[in-house]
Amino acid sequence: MTPHPEPRHVSVLAADVLRLLDPRAGETWVDCTTGAGGHARLIADRVGPGGRVIGLDQDEGMLALARPRLDGLPVTLVRANFDQLPEVLERLGLERVDGLLADLGFCSDQLDDPDRGLSFRDDGPLDMRLDPTSGQTAADLVNTMGERALADVIWEYGEERHSRRVARRVVERRAEKPFETTREFAEFVRGCVPRSPDSFRIHPATRVFQALRIAVNDELGALDRLLAALPKLIRPGGRAGFISFHSLEDRRVKQVLFRSPDVWTPATKKPVEAGDDETARNPRARSAKLRVAVRI
């Protein structure tokens, strides 16, 4: 029998997640982004055989990776995006849950797979879909969007101050030859952005890739829909935790969980970040921010 591949992903802020969310025996929890199953396993160990964890992921490949690592634990895996949580709970006969965790980052196994096109470290198709079976790819967007709409996406989702220049040159170049691969597009963007001190530390295409990925997967729209549904899904006294990796996500979480005193009590005054030891072991934890709030 072929052994299951070991995931490369390391769950971020694991000790802080358990400390602040405090899953307890017999409770029902949701892991909104199961990925390789690391956080789901930690929570399932805490809730025990009398509890339950609902693990969501829109990527069947991630559920397949997580499944053998959650075998024997009280975990129900469901292929769904987290904005579909109300419908998932209804199908499972659940009205409310005791807690929820949403790690808004990407599983390392997704990022490191060049066929996904989420990174330009290795060359691959310009795809970026988290659900590779549906929706437009990043190539579809950069090769068909109008110049103004493309510039708006790059600015709003990537906060790239040269968005107009990038969009204009992309439209000019695609008239000659459509963009197809991640490295091809990243190197083209590099030539569109003036060199700056940041360009030696951060590849000039990083913000543009972030923008396209968010647009392709409607990431911020899905987050907004989940946050709006949360009050009806979490029991009084229940806990909600979000791990974000950029300001666009963190701003939305903070606005809803930390500025709604009639609904939520913050459990963290400031976002919890990884310490030096964790970032040394797992460099991708550097930008992670955990916010937790308790349902009133």
Coordinates of C-alpha atoms in Angstrom, one line a residue:
M1 CA 0.0 0.0 0.0
T2 CA 1.3 3.5 -0.9
P3 CA 1.8 5.5 2.2
H4 CA -0.1 8.8 2.5
P5 CA 2.2 11.8 1.7
E6 CA 3.3 13.8 4.7
P7 CA 2.1 17.4 4.6
R8 CA 4.7 20.1 4.5
H9 CA 2.4 22.6 6.2
V10 CA 3.0 23.6 9.9
S11 CA 0.1 25.0 11.7
V12 CA 0.8 28.6 12.9
L13 CA 0.2 29.9 16.5
A14 CA -0.9 26.4 17.6
A15 CA -0.3 26.9 21.3
D16 CA -2.0 30.3 21.3
V17 CA -5.0 28.9 19.4
L18 CA -5.5 26.3 22.1
R19 CA -4.9 28.7 25.0
L20 CA -7.2 31.5 23.7
L21 CA -10.0 29.4 22.1
D22 CA -9.9 26.9 24.9
P23 CA -11.8 24.0 23.3
R24 CA -13.4 21.8 26.0
A25 CA -14.5 18.2 26.2
G26 CA -17.9 17.6 24.6
E27 CA -18.0 20.8 22.6
T28 CA -18.7 21.2 18.9
W29 CA -16.3 23.2 16.8
V30 CA -15.7 24.3 13.3
D31 CA -12.3 24.5 11.5
C32 CA -13.2 26.7 8.6
T33 CA -10.0 26.0 6.7
T34 CA -8.9 22.5 7.4
G35 CA -5.9 22.4 5.1
A36 CA -3.6 19.6 6.2
G37 CA -5.6 19.1 9.4
G38 CA -3.2 20.4 12.0
H39 CA -5.5 22.8 13.8
A40 CA -8.5 20.4 13.5
R41 CA -6.5 17.7 15.1
L42 CA -5.5 19.9 18.0
I43 CA -9.1 20.9 18.6
A44 CA -10.4 17.4 18.2
D45 CA -8.0 16.1 20.8
R46 CA -9.4 18.7 23.2
V47 CA -13.1 18.1 22.6
G48 CA -12.6 14.3 22.9
P49 CA -14.9 11.5 21.8
G50 CA -17.9 13.3 23.2
G51 CA -17.3 16.4 21.1
R52 CA -17.2 17.1 17.4
V53 CA -15.2 19.1 14.9
I54 CA -16.6 20.1 11.5
G55 CA -13.7 20.6 9.1
L56 CA -14.4 22.6 5.9
D57 CA -12.2 23.1 2.9
Q58 CA -13.1 24.0 -0.7
D59 CA -10.1 22.0 -2.0
E60 CA -10.7 18.3 -2.2
G61 CA -7.0 17.8 -2.4
M62 CA -6.5 19.3 1.1
L63 CA -9.3 17.2 2.5
A64 CA -7.6 14.1 1.1
L65 CA -4.3 15.2 2.7
A66 CA -6.0 15.8 6.1
R67 CA -8.2 12.7 6.2
P68 CA -5.6 10.1 7.2
R69 CA -4.3 12.5 9.9
L70 CA -7.7 12.9 11.4
D71 CA -8.7 9.2 11.3
G72 CA -10.2 8.0 14.5
L73 CA -10.9 11.5 15.8
P74 CA -14.4 13.0 16.0
V75 CA -14.0 15.1 12.8
T76 CA -16.5 15.4 10.0
L77 CA -14.9 16.7 6.8
V78 CA -17.0 18.7 4.3
R79 CA -16.0 20.1 1.0
A80 CA -17.3 23.7 1.2
N81 CA -16.0 27.3 1.4
F82 CA -16.5 28.8 4.8
D83 CA -19.1 31.3 3.6
Q84 CA -21.3 28.2 3.1
L85 CA -21.1 27.4 6.9
P86 CA -24.8 28.2 7.6
E87 CA -25.9 25.7 5.0
V88 CA -23.4 23.1 6.1
L89 CA -24.6 23.2 9.7
E90 CA -28.2 23.0 8.6
R91 CA -27.4 19.9 6.6
L92 CA -25.7 18.4 9.6
G93 CA -28.7 19.2 11.9
L94 CA -26.7 21.8 13.9
E95 CA -28.1 25.2 14.9
R96 CA -25.1 26.6 16.7
V97 CA -21.6 25.6 17.6
D98 CA -19.3 26.3 20.6
G99 CA -16.4 27.7 18.7
L100 CA -14.9 28.4 15.3
L101 CA -11.4 28.9 13.9
A102 CA -10.6 30.3 10.5
D103 CA -6.9 30.3 9.4
L104 CA -7.1 32.6 6.4
G105 CA -3.6 31.7 5.2
F106 CA -2.8 29.0 2.6
C107 CA -1.6 25.5 3.3
S108 CA 2.1 25.2 2.4
D109 CA 1.2 22.2 0.3
Q110 CA -0.9 24.4 -1.9
L111 CA 1.7 27.2 -2.1
D112 CA 4.5 24.8 -2.9
D113 CA 2.5 23.0 -5.7
P114 CA 3.5 24.8 -9.0
D115 CA 0.4 23.5 -10.7
R116 CA -1.7 25.7 -8.4
G117 CA -0.1 28.9 -9.6
L118 CA -0.3 30.5 -6.2
S119 CA 3.4 31.3 -6.1
F120 CA 6.0 32.3 -8.7
R121 CA 8.9 30.6 -6.8
D122 CA 8.5 27.7 -9.3
D123 CA 7.0 28.1 -12.7
G124 CA 3.4 26.8 -13.3
P125 CA 0.1 27.7 -14.9
L126 CA -1.3 31.1 -13.9
D127 CA -4.3 29.6 -12.1
M128 CA -4.6 30.5 -8.4
R129 CA -7.9 28.8 -7.8
L130 CA -8.4 27.2 -4.4
D131 CA -11.1 25.1 -5.9
P132 CA -9.4 23.9 -9.1
T133 CA -12.6 22.6 -10.5
S134 CA -14.5 25.8 -11.0
G135 CA -14.3 29.5 -11.6
Q136 CA -12.0 31.8 -13.6
T137 CA -8.3 31.4 -13.4
A138 CA -5.8 34.3 -12.8
A139 CA -4.9 34.0 -16.5
D140 CA -8.5 34.5 -17.5
L141 CA -8.5 37.8 -15.5
V142 CA -5.2 39.2 -16.7
N143 CA -6.0 38.3 -20.3
T144 CA -9.6 39.6 -20.5
M145 CA -10.3 42.3 -17.8
G146 CA -10.5 45.9 -19.0
E147 CA -7.5 48.1 -18.1
R148 CA -9.4 50.2 -15.5
A149 CA -11.0 47.1 -13.8
L150 CA -7.6 45.3 -13.6
A151 CA -5.9 48.4 -12.1
D152 CA -8.7 48.6 -9.5
V153 CA -8.2 45.0 -8.5
I154 CA -4.4 45.4 -8.2
W155 CA -4.9 48.6 -6.1
E156 CA -7.8 47.5 -3.9
Y157 CA -6.6 43.9 -3.2
G158 CA -2.9 44.3 -3.5
E159 CA -2.4 47.9 -2.4
E160 CA 0.1 48.2 -5.2
R161 CA 0.7 51.9 -5.8
H162 CA 1.8 51.3 -9.4
S163 CA -1.4 49.5 -10.2
R164 CA -2.3 51.8 -13.2
R165 CA 1.1 51.4 -14.8
V166 CA 1.0 47.6 -14.3
A167 CA -2.5 47.3 -15.8
R168 CA -1.7 49.5 -18.8
R169 CA 1.4 47.5 -19.7
V170 CA -0.4 44.1 -19.1
V171 CA -3.1 45.1 -21.5
E172 CA -0.6 46.2 -24.1
R173 CA 1.5 43.0 -23.8
R174 CA -1.5 40.6 -23.8
A175 CA -2.6 42.0 -27.2
E176 CA 0.6 40.4 -28.6
K177 CA 0.7 37.2 -26.5
P178 CA -1.6 36.1 -23.6
F179 CA 0.0 35.4 -20.3
E180 CA 0.1 31.7 -19.4
T181 CA 2.6 31.0 -16.5
T182 CA 3.4 32.4 -13.1
R183 CA 7.1 33.1 -13.7
E184 CA 6.4 34.7 -17.0
F185 CA 3.8 37.1 -15.5
A186 CA 5.9 37.8 -12.4
E187 CA 8.9 38.8 -14.4
F188 CA 6.8 41.0 -16.6
V189 CA 5.4 42.8 -13.6
R190 CA 9.0 43.2 -12.3
G191 CA 9.7 45.2 -15.4
C192 CA 6.7 47.4 -14.9
V193 CA 7.4 48.5 -11.3
P194 CA 10.2 51.1 -10.6
R195 CA 13.0 49.7 -8.5
S196 CA 12.9 50.8 -4.8
P197 CA 14.5 49.7 -1.6
D198 CA 11.5 47.4 -1.0
S199 CA 12.1 45.6 -4.4
F200 CA 15.3 44.1 -3.0
R201 CA 13.4 42.6 -0.1
I202 CA 10.0 41.9 -1.7
H203 CA 9.5 40.8 -5.3
P204 CA 7.7 43.5 -7.1
A205 CA 5.0 41.0 -8.3
T206 CA 4.1 39.9 -4.7
R207 CA 1.3 42.4 -4.2
V208 CA 0.0 41.9 -7.7
F209 CA -0.2 38.1 -7.1
Q210 CA -2.0 38.7 -3.8
A211 CA -4.5 40.9 -5.6
L212 CA -5.2 38.3 -8.3
R213 CA -5.5 35.5 -5.9
I214 CA -8.0 37.4 -3.8
A215 CA -10.0 38.3 -6.8
V216 CA -10.0 34.8 -8.3
N217 CA -11.2 33.2 -5.1
D218 CA -13.4 36.1 -3.8
E219 CA -11.6 35.8 -0.6
L220 CA -12.7 39.0 1.0
G221 CA -16.3 38.6 -0.1
A222 CA -16.3 35.1 1.5
L223 CA -14.8 36.5 4.7
D224 CA -17.4 39.3 4.9
R225 CA -20.2 36.7 4.5
L226 CA -18.8 34.5 7.2
L227 CA -18.4 37.4 9.6
A228 CA -21.9 38.6 9.0
A229 CA -23.3 35.1 9.7
L230 CA -21.2 34.4 12.9
P231 CA -23.6 35.8 15.5
K232 CA -26.3 33.3 14.6
L233 CA -23.8 30.4 14.5
I234 CA -21.9 30.8 17.7
R235 CA -23.6 30.0 21.1
P236 CA -23.4 32.6 23.9
G237 CA -20.0 32.1 25.5
G238 CA -18.6 30.5 22.4
R239 CA -15.3 31.6 20.9
A240 CA -14.3 32.7 17.4
G241 CA -10.7 32.9 16.3
F242 CA -9.3 34.3 13.0
I243 CA -5.7 34.1 11.8
S244 CA -5.0 36.6 9.1
F245 CA -2.0 37.3 7.0
H246 CA -2.5 40.7 5.6
S247 CA -4.1 44.0 6.6
L248 CA -7.2 43.6 4.3
E249 CA -8.3 40.5 6.2
D250 CA -7.2 41.7 9.7
R251 CA -9.1 45.0 9.2
R252 CA -12.4 43.2 8.5
V253 CA -12.0 40.8 11.5
K254 CA -11.1 43.7 13.8
Q255 CA -14.1 45.8 12.6
V256 CA -16.6 43.0 13.3
L257 CA -15.2 41.2 16.4
F258 CA -13.6 44.1 18.2
R259 CA -16.1 47.0 17.5
S260 CA -19.4 45.2 18.1
P261 CA -19.6 45.4 22.0
D262 CA -23.2 44.2 22.0
V263 CA -22.2 41.0 20.3
W264 CA -18.6 40.2 21.0
T265 CA -16.1 40.6 23.9
P266 CA -12.5 40.7 22.6
A267 CA -10.3 38.0 24.2
T268 CA -7.1 39.7 22.9
K269 CA -6.5 43.5 23.1
K270 CA -4.0 43.3 20.3
P271 CA -3.5 40.5 17.7
V272 CA -1.3 37.7 18.9
E273 CA 1.8 37.2 16.7
A274 CA 4.4 34.4 16.5
G275 CA 7.5 34.7 18.6
D276 CA 11.1 34.4 17.4
D277 CA 11.3 30.7 18.1
E278 CA 8.2 29.9 16.0
T279 CA 9.2 32.1 13.1
A280 CA 12.7 30.5 13.1
R281 CA 11.0 27.1 12.7
N282 CA 8.3 28.3 10.4
P283 CA 9.1 31.5 8.5
R284 CA 5.5 31.6 7.1
A285 CA 4.3 32.4 10.6
R286 CA 5.9 35.8 10.5
S287 CA 2.9 37.7 9.1
A288 CA 0.2 35.7 11.1
K289 CA -2.1 37.6 13.4
L290 CA -4.6 35.8 15.7
R291 CA -7.6 37.6 17.0
V292 CA -10.2 35.9 19.3
A293 CA -13.5 37.1 20.6
V294 CA -16.2 35.6 22.9
R295 CA -19.9 35.7 21.9
I296 CA -22.0 37.6 24.4

